[in-house]
PDB file of C-alpha atoms in Angstrom:
ATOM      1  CA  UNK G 182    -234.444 -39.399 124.271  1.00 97.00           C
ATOM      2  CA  UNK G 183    -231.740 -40.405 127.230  1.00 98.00           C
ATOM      3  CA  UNK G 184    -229.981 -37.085 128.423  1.00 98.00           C
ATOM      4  CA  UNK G 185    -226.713 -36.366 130.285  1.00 98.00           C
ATOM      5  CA  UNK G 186    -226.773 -32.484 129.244  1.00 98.00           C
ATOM      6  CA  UNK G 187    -225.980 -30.959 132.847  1.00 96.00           C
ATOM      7  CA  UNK G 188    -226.323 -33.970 135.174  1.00 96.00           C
ATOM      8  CA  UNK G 189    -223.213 -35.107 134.481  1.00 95.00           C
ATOM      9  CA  UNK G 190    -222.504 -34.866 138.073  1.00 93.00           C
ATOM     10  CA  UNK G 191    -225.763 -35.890 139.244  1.00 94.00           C
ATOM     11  CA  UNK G 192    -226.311 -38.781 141.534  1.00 93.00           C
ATOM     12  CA  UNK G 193    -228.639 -40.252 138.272  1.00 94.00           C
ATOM     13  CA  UNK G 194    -226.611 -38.706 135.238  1.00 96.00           C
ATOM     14  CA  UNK G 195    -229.419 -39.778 132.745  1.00 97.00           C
ATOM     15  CA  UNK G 196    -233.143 -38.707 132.399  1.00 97.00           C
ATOM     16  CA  UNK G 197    -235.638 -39.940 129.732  1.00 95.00           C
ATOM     17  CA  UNK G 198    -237.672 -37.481 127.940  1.00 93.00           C
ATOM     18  CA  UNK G 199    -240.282 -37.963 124.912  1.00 90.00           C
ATOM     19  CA  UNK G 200    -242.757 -40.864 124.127  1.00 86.00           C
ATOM     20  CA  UNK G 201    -241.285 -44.328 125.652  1.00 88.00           C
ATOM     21  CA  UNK G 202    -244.168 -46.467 124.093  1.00 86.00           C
ATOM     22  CA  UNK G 203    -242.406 -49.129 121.589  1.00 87.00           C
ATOM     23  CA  UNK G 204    -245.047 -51.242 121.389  1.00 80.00           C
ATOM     24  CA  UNK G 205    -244.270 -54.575 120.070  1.00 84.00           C
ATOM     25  CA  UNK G 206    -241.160 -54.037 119.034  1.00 90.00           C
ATOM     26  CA  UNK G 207    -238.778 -56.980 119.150  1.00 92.00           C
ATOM     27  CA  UNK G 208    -235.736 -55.036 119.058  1.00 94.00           C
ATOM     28  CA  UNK G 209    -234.445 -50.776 119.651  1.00 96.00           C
ATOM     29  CA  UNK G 210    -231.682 -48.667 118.174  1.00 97.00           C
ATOM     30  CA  UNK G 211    -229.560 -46.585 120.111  1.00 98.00           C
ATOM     31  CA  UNK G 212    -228.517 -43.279 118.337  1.00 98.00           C
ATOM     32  CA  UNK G 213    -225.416 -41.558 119.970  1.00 98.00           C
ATOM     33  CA  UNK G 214    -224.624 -38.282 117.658  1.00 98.00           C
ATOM     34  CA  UNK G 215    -221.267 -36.623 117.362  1.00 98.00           C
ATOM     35  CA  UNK G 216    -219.640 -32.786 117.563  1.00 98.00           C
ATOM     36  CA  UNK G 217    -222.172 -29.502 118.103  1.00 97.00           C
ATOM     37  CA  UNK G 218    -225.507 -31.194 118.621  1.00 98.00           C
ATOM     38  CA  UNK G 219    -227.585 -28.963 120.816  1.00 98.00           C
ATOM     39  CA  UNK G 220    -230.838 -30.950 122.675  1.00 97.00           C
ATOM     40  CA  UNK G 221    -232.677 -29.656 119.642  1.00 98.00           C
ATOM     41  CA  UNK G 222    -230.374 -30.951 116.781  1.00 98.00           C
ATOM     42  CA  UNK G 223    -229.711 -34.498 118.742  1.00 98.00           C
ATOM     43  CA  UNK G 224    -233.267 -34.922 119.306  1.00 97.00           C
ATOM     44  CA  UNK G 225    -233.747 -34.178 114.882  1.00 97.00           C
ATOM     45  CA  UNK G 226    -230.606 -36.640 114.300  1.00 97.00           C
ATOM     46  CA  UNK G 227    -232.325 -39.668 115.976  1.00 97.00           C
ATOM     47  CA  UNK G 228    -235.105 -39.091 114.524  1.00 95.00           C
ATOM     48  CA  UNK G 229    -233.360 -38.833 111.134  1.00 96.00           C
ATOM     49  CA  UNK G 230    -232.278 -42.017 111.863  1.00 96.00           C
ATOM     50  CA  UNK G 231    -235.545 -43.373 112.417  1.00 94.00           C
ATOM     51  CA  UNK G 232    -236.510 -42.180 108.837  1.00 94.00           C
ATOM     52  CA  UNK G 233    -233.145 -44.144 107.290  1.00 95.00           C
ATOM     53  CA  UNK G 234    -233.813 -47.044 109.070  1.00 95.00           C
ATOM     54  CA  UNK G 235    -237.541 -47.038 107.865  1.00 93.00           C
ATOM     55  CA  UNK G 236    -236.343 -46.888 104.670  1.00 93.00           C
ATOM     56  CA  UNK G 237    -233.698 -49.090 104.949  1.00 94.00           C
ATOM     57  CA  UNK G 238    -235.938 -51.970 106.815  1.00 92.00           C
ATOM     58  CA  UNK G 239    -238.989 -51.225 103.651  1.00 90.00           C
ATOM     59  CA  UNK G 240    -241.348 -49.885 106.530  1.00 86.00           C
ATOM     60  CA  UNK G 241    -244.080 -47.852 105.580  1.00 78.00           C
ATOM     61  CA  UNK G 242    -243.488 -45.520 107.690  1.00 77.00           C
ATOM     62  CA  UNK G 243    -241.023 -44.048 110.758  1.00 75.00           C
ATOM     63  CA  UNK G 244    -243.366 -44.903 112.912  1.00 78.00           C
ATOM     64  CA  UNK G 245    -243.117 -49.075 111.777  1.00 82.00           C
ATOM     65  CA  UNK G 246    -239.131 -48.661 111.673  1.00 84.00           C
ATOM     66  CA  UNK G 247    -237.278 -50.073 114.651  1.00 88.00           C
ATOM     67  CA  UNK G 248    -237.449 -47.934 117.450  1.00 94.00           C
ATOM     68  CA  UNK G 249    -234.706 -45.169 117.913  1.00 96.00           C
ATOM     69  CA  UNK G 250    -233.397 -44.000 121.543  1.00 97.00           C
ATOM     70  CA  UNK G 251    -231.408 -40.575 121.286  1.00 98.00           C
ATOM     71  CA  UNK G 252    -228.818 -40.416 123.534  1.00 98.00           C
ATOM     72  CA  UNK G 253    -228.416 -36.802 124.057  1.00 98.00           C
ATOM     73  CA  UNK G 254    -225.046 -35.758 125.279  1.00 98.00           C
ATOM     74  CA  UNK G 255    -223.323 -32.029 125.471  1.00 98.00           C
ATOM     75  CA  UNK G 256    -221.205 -31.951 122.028  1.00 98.00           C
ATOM     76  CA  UNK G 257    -221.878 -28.742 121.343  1.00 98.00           C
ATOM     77  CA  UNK G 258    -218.871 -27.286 122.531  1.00 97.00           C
ATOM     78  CA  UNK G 259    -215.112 -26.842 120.802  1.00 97.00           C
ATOM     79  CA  UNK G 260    -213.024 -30.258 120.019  1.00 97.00           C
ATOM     80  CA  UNK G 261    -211.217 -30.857 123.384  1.00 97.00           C
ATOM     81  CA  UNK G 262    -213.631 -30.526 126.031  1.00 98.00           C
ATOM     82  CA  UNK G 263    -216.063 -32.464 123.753  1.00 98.00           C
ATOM     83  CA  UNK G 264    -213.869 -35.309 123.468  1.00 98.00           C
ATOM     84  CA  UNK G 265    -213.366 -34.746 127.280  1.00 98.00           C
ATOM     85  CA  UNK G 266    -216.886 -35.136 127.623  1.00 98.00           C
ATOM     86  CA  UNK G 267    -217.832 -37.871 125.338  1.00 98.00           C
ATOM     87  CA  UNK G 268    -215.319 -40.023 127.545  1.00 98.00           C
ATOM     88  CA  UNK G 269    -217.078 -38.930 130.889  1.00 98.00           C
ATOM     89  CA  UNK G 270    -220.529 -40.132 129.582  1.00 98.00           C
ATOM     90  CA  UNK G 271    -218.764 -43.928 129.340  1.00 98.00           C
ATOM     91  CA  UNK G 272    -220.317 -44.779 133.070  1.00 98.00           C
ATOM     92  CA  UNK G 273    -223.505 -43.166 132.401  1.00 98.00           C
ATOM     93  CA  UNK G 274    -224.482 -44.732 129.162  1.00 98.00           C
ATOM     94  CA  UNK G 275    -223.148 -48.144 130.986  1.00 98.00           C
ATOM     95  CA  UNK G 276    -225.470 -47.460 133.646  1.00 97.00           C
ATOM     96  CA  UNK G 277    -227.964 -46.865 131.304  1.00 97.00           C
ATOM     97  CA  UNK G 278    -227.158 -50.349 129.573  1.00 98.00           C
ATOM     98  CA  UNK G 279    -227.614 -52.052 132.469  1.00 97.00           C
ATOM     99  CA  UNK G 280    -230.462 -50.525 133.564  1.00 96.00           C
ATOM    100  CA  UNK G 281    -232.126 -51.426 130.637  1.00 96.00           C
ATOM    101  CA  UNK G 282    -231.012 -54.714 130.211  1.00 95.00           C
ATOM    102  CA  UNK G 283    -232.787 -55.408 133.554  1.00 94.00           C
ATOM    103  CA  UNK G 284    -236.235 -53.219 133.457  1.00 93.00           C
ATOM    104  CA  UNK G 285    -236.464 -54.281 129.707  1.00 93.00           C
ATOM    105  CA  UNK G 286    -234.581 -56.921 128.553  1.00 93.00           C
ATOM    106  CA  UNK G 287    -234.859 -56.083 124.555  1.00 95.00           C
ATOM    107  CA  UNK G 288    -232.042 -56.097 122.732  1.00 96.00           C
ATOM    108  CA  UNK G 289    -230.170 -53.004 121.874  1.00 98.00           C
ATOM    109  CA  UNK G 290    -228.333 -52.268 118.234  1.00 98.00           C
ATOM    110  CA  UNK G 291    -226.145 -49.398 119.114  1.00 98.00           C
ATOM    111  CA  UNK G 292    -225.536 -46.297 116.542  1.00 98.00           C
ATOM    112  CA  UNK G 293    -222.503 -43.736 116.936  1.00 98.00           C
ATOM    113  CA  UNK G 294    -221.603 -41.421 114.416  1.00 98.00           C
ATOM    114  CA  UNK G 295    -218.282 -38.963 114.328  1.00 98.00           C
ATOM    115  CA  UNK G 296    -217.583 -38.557 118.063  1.00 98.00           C
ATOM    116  CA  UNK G 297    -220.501 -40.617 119.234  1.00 98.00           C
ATOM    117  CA  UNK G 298    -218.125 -42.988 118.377  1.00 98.00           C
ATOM    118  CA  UNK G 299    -215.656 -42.253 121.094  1.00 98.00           C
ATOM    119  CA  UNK G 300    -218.753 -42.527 123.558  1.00 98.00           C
ATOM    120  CA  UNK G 301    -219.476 -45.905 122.223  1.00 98.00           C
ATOM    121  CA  UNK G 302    -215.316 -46.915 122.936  1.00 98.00           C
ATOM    122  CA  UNK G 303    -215.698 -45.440 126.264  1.00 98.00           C
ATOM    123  CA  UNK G 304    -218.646 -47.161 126.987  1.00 98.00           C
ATOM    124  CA  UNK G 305    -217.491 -50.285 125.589  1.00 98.00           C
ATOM    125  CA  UNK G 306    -214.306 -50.214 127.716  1.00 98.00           C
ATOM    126  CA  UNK G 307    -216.724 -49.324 131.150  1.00 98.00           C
ATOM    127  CA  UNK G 308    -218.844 -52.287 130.044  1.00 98.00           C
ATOM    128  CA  UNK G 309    -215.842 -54.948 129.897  1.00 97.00           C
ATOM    129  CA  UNK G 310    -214.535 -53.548 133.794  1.00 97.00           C
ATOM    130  CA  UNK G 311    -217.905 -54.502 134.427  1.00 97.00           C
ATOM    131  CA  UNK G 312    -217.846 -57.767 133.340  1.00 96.00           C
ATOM    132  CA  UNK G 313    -221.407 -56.750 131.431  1.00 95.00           C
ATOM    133  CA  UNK G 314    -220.505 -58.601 127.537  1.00 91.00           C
ATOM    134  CA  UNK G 315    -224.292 -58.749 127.265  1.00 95.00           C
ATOM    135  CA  UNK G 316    -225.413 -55.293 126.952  1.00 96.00           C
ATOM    136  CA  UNK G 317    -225.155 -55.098 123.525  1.00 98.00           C
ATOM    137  CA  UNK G 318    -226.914 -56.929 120.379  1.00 97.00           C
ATOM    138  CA  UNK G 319    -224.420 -54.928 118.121  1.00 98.00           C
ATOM    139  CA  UNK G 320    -222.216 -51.911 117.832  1.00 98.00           C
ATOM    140  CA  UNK G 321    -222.244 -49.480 114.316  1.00 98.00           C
ATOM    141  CA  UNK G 322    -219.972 -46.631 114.198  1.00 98.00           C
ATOM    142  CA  UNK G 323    -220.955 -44.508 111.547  1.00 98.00           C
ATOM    143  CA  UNK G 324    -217.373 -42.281 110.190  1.00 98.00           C
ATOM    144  CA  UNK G 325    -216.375 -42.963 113.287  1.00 98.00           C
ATOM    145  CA  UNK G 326    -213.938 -40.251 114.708  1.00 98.00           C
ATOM    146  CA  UNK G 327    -211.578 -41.886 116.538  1.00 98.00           C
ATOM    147  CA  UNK G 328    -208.170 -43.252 115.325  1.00 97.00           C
ATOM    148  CA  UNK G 329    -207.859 -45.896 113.124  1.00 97.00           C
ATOM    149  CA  UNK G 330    -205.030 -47.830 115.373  1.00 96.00           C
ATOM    150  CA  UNK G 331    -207.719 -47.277 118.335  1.00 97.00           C
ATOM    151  CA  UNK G 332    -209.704 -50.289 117.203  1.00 97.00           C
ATOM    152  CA  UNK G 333    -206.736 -52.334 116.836  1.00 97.00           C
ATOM    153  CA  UNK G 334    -206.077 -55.543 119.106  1.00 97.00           C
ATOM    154  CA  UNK G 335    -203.638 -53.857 120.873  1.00 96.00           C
ATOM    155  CA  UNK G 336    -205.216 -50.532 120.451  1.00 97.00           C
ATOM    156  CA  UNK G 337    -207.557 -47.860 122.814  1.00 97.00           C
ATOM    157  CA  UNK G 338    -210.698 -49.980 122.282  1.00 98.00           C
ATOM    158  CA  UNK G 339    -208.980 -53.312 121.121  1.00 97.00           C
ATOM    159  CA  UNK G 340    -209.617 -55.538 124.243  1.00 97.00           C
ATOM    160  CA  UNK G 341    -213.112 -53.965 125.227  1.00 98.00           C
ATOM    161  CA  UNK G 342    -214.511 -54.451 121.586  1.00 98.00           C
ATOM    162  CA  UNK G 343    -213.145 -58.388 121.743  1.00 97.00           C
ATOM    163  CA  UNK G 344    -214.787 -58.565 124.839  1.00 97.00           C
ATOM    164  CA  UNK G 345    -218.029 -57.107 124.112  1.00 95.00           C
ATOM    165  CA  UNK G 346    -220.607 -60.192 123.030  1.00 95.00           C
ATOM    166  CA  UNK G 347    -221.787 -58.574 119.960  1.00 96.00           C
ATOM    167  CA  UNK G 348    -220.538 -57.468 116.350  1.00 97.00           C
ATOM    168  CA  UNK G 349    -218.842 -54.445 116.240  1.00 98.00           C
ATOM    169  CA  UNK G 350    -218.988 -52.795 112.531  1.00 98.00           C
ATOM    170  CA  UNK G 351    -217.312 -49.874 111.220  1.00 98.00           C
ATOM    171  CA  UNK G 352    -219.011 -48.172 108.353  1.00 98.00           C
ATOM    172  CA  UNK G 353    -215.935 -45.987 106.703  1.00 98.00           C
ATOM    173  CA  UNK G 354    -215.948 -43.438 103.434  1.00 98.00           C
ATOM    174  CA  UNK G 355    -213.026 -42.210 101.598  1.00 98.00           C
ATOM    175  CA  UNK G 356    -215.961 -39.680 100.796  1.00 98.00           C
ATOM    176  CA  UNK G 357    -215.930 -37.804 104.112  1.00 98.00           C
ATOM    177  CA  UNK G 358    -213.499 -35.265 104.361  1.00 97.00           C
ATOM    178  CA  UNK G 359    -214.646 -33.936 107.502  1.00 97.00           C
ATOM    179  CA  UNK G 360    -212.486 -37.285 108.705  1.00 97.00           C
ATOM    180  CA  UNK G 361    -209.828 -36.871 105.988  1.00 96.00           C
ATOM    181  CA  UNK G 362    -208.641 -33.209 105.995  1.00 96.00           C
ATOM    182  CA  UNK G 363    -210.117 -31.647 109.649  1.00 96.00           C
ATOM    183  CA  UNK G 364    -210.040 -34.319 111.722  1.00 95.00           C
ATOM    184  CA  UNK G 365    -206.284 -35.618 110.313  1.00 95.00           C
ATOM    185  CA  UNK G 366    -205.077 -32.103 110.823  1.00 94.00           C
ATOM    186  CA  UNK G 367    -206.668 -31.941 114.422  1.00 93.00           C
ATOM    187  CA  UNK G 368    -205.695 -34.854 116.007  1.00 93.00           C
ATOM    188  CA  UNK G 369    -202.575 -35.505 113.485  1.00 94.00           C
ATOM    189  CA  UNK G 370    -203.962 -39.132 112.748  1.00 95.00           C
ATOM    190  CA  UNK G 371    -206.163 -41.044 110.695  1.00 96.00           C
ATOM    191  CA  UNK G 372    -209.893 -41.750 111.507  1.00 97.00           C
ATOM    192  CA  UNK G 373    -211.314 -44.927 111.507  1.00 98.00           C
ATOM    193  CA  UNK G 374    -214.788 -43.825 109.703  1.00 98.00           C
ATOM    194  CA  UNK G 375    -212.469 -42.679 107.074  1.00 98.00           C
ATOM    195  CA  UNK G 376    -210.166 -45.436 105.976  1.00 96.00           C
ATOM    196  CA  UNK G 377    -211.093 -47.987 108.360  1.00 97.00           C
ATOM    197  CA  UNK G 378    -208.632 -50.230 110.313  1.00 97.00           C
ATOM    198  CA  UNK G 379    -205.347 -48.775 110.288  1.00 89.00           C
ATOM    199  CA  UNK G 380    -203.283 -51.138 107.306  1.00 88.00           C
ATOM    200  CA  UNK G 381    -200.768 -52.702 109.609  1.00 88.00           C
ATOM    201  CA  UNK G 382    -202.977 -53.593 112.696  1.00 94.00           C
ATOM    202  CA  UNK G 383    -204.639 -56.181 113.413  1.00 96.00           C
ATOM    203  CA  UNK G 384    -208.301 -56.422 113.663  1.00 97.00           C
ATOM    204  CA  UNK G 385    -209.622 -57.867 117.572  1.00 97.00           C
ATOM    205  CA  UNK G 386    -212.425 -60.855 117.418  1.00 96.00           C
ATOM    206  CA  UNK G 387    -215.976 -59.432 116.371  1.00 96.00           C
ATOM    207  CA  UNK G 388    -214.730 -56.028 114.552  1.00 98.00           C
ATOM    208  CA  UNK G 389    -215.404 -55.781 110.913  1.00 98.00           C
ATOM    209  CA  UNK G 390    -214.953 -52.763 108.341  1.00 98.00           C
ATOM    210  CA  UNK G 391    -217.663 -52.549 106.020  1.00 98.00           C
ATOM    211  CA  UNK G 392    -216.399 -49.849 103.397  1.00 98.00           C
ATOM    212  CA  UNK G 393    -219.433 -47.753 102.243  1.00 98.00           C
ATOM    213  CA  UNK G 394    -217.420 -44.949  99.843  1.00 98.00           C
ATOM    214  CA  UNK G 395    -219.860 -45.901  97.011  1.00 97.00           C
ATOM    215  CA  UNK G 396    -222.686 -45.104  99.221  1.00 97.00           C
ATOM    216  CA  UNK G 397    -221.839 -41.978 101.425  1.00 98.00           C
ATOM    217  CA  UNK G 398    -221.139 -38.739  99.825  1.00 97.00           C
ATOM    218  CA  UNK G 399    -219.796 -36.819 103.238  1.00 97.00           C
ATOM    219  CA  UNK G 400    -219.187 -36.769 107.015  1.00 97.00           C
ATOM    220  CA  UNK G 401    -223.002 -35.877 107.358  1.00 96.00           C
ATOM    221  CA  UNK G 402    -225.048 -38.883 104.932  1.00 97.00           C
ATOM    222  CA  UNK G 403    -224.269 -42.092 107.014  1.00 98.00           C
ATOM    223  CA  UNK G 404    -228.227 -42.355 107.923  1.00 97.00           C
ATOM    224  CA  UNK G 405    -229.602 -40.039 106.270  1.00 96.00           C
ATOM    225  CA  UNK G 406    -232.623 -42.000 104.891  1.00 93.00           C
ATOM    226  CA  UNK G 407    -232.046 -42.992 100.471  1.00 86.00           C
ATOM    227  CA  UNK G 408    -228.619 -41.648 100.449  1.00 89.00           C
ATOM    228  CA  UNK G 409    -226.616 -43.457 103.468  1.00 95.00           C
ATOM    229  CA  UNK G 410    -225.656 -46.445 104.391  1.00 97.00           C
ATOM    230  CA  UNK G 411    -228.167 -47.725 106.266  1.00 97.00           C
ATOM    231  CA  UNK G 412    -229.408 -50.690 104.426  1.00 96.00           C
ATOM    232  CA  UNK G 413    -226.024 -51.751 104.040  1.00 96.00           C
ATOM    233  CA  UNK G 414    -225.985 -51.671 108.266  1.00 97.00           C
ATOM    234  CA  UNK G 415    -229.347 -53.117 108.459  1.00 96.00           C
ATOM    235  CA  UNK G 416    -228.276 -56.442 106.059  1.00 95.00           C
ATOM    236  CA  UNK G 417    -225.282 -56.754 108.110  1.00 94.00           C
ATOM    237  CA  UNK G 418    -226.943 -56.841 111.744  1.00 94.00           C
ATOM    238  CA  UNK G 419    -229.909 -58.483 110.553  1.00 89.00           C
ATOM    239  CA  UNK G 420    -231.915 -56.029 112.075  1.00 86.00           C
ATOM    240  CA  UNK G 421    -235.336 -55.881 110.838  1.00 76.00           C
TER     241      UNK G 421
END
């Protein structure tokens, strides 16, 4: 797990906790949750997404899945100050990016579900001011809750997702009406995890929507392992 709970304003906003030994492994996942994750729940959602992708890639076993970073960040508060929050952890994830990019060097497939996908936009936006297009082997949001006109060309996220040097997919249910009723009657506009791109924008260079209604029942299935989406994802990166 990466953490930013509480050191937000920290001179180093992240620290590392739990086993760091990925062996082998050619490639690692990077699982940013959304809304009311405690350090306890984020740390069981990455690991549920461990168990997905192991089923999705055929492994035996979690522990022969790709590799899953949490990143642990402090949702679990009420809808404002979270999305507040999610966009103050853009220069600490970036940092973390970088970081890794140097010390490291393997490539990282990024996961964001429901507000995690605001991080990731944030993050994606910091990345581009830095002029950093290689942090990222790919980008999944995962009912991504964020508008739909936000990943537009000419949108929020438009010009930091074109500039990004990786595929950015958007994995969207008509299914999940956490996106269609509350989050619609929140923020007053569509989510992109719900209905995808927005019908009269146009998409920037590297986004795809990859609708996944036959696969995920509701706002809380995208990974779970037999029921999401993930081997869907996992086809479509070519992560193995």
């Amino acid at each position: 797990m990466v953490t930013t709970r509480g050191r937000l304003d920290a001179a180093d906003p992240t620290e590392r906790a739990g086993s760091w030994d990925f062996g082998g492994a050619d490639a690692v996942v990077l699982f940013v949750h959304g809304l009311g994750a405690d350090a306890e729940s984020a740390r069981d959602l990455a690991y549920t997404a461990r168990l997905g992708l192991a089923a999705a890639t055929g492994a035996a076993a979690a522990a022969d899945a790709p590799p899953v970073v949490g990143y642990s960040w402090a949702s679990n508060v009420d809808w404002g100050p979270a999305k507040r929050t999610a966009d103050a952890n853009a220069a600490p994830l970036a940092d973390w990016l970088t970081a890794w990019a140097a010390d490291d060097g393997r490539p990282v497939h990024l996961f964001a579900h429901s507000l995690g996908a605001r991080v990731t936009g944030a993050t994606l936006r910091e990345l581009a001011d830095r002029g950093r297009a290689d942090a990222l082997a790919s980008v999944s949001l995962f009912g991504g809750a964020i508008p739909s006109d936000g990943v537009a060309v000419d949108g929020r996220y438009g010009s930091a997702i074109a500039a990004v040097d990786a595929p950015v997919f958007n994995f969207h249910s008509r299914n999940d009406r956490v996106l269609g009723w509350v989050y619609r009657a929140s923020d007053r506009t569509r989510a992109v995890g719900h209905g995808g791109l927005a019908a009269s924008a146009s998409p920037p260079a590297g986004y795809a929507d990859v609708d996944v209604t036959d696969l995920v029942a509701d706002h809380y299935s995208y990974v779970e392992p037999e029921e999401g989406c993930l081997a869907r994802a996992v086809d479509r990166i070519g992560l193995e």
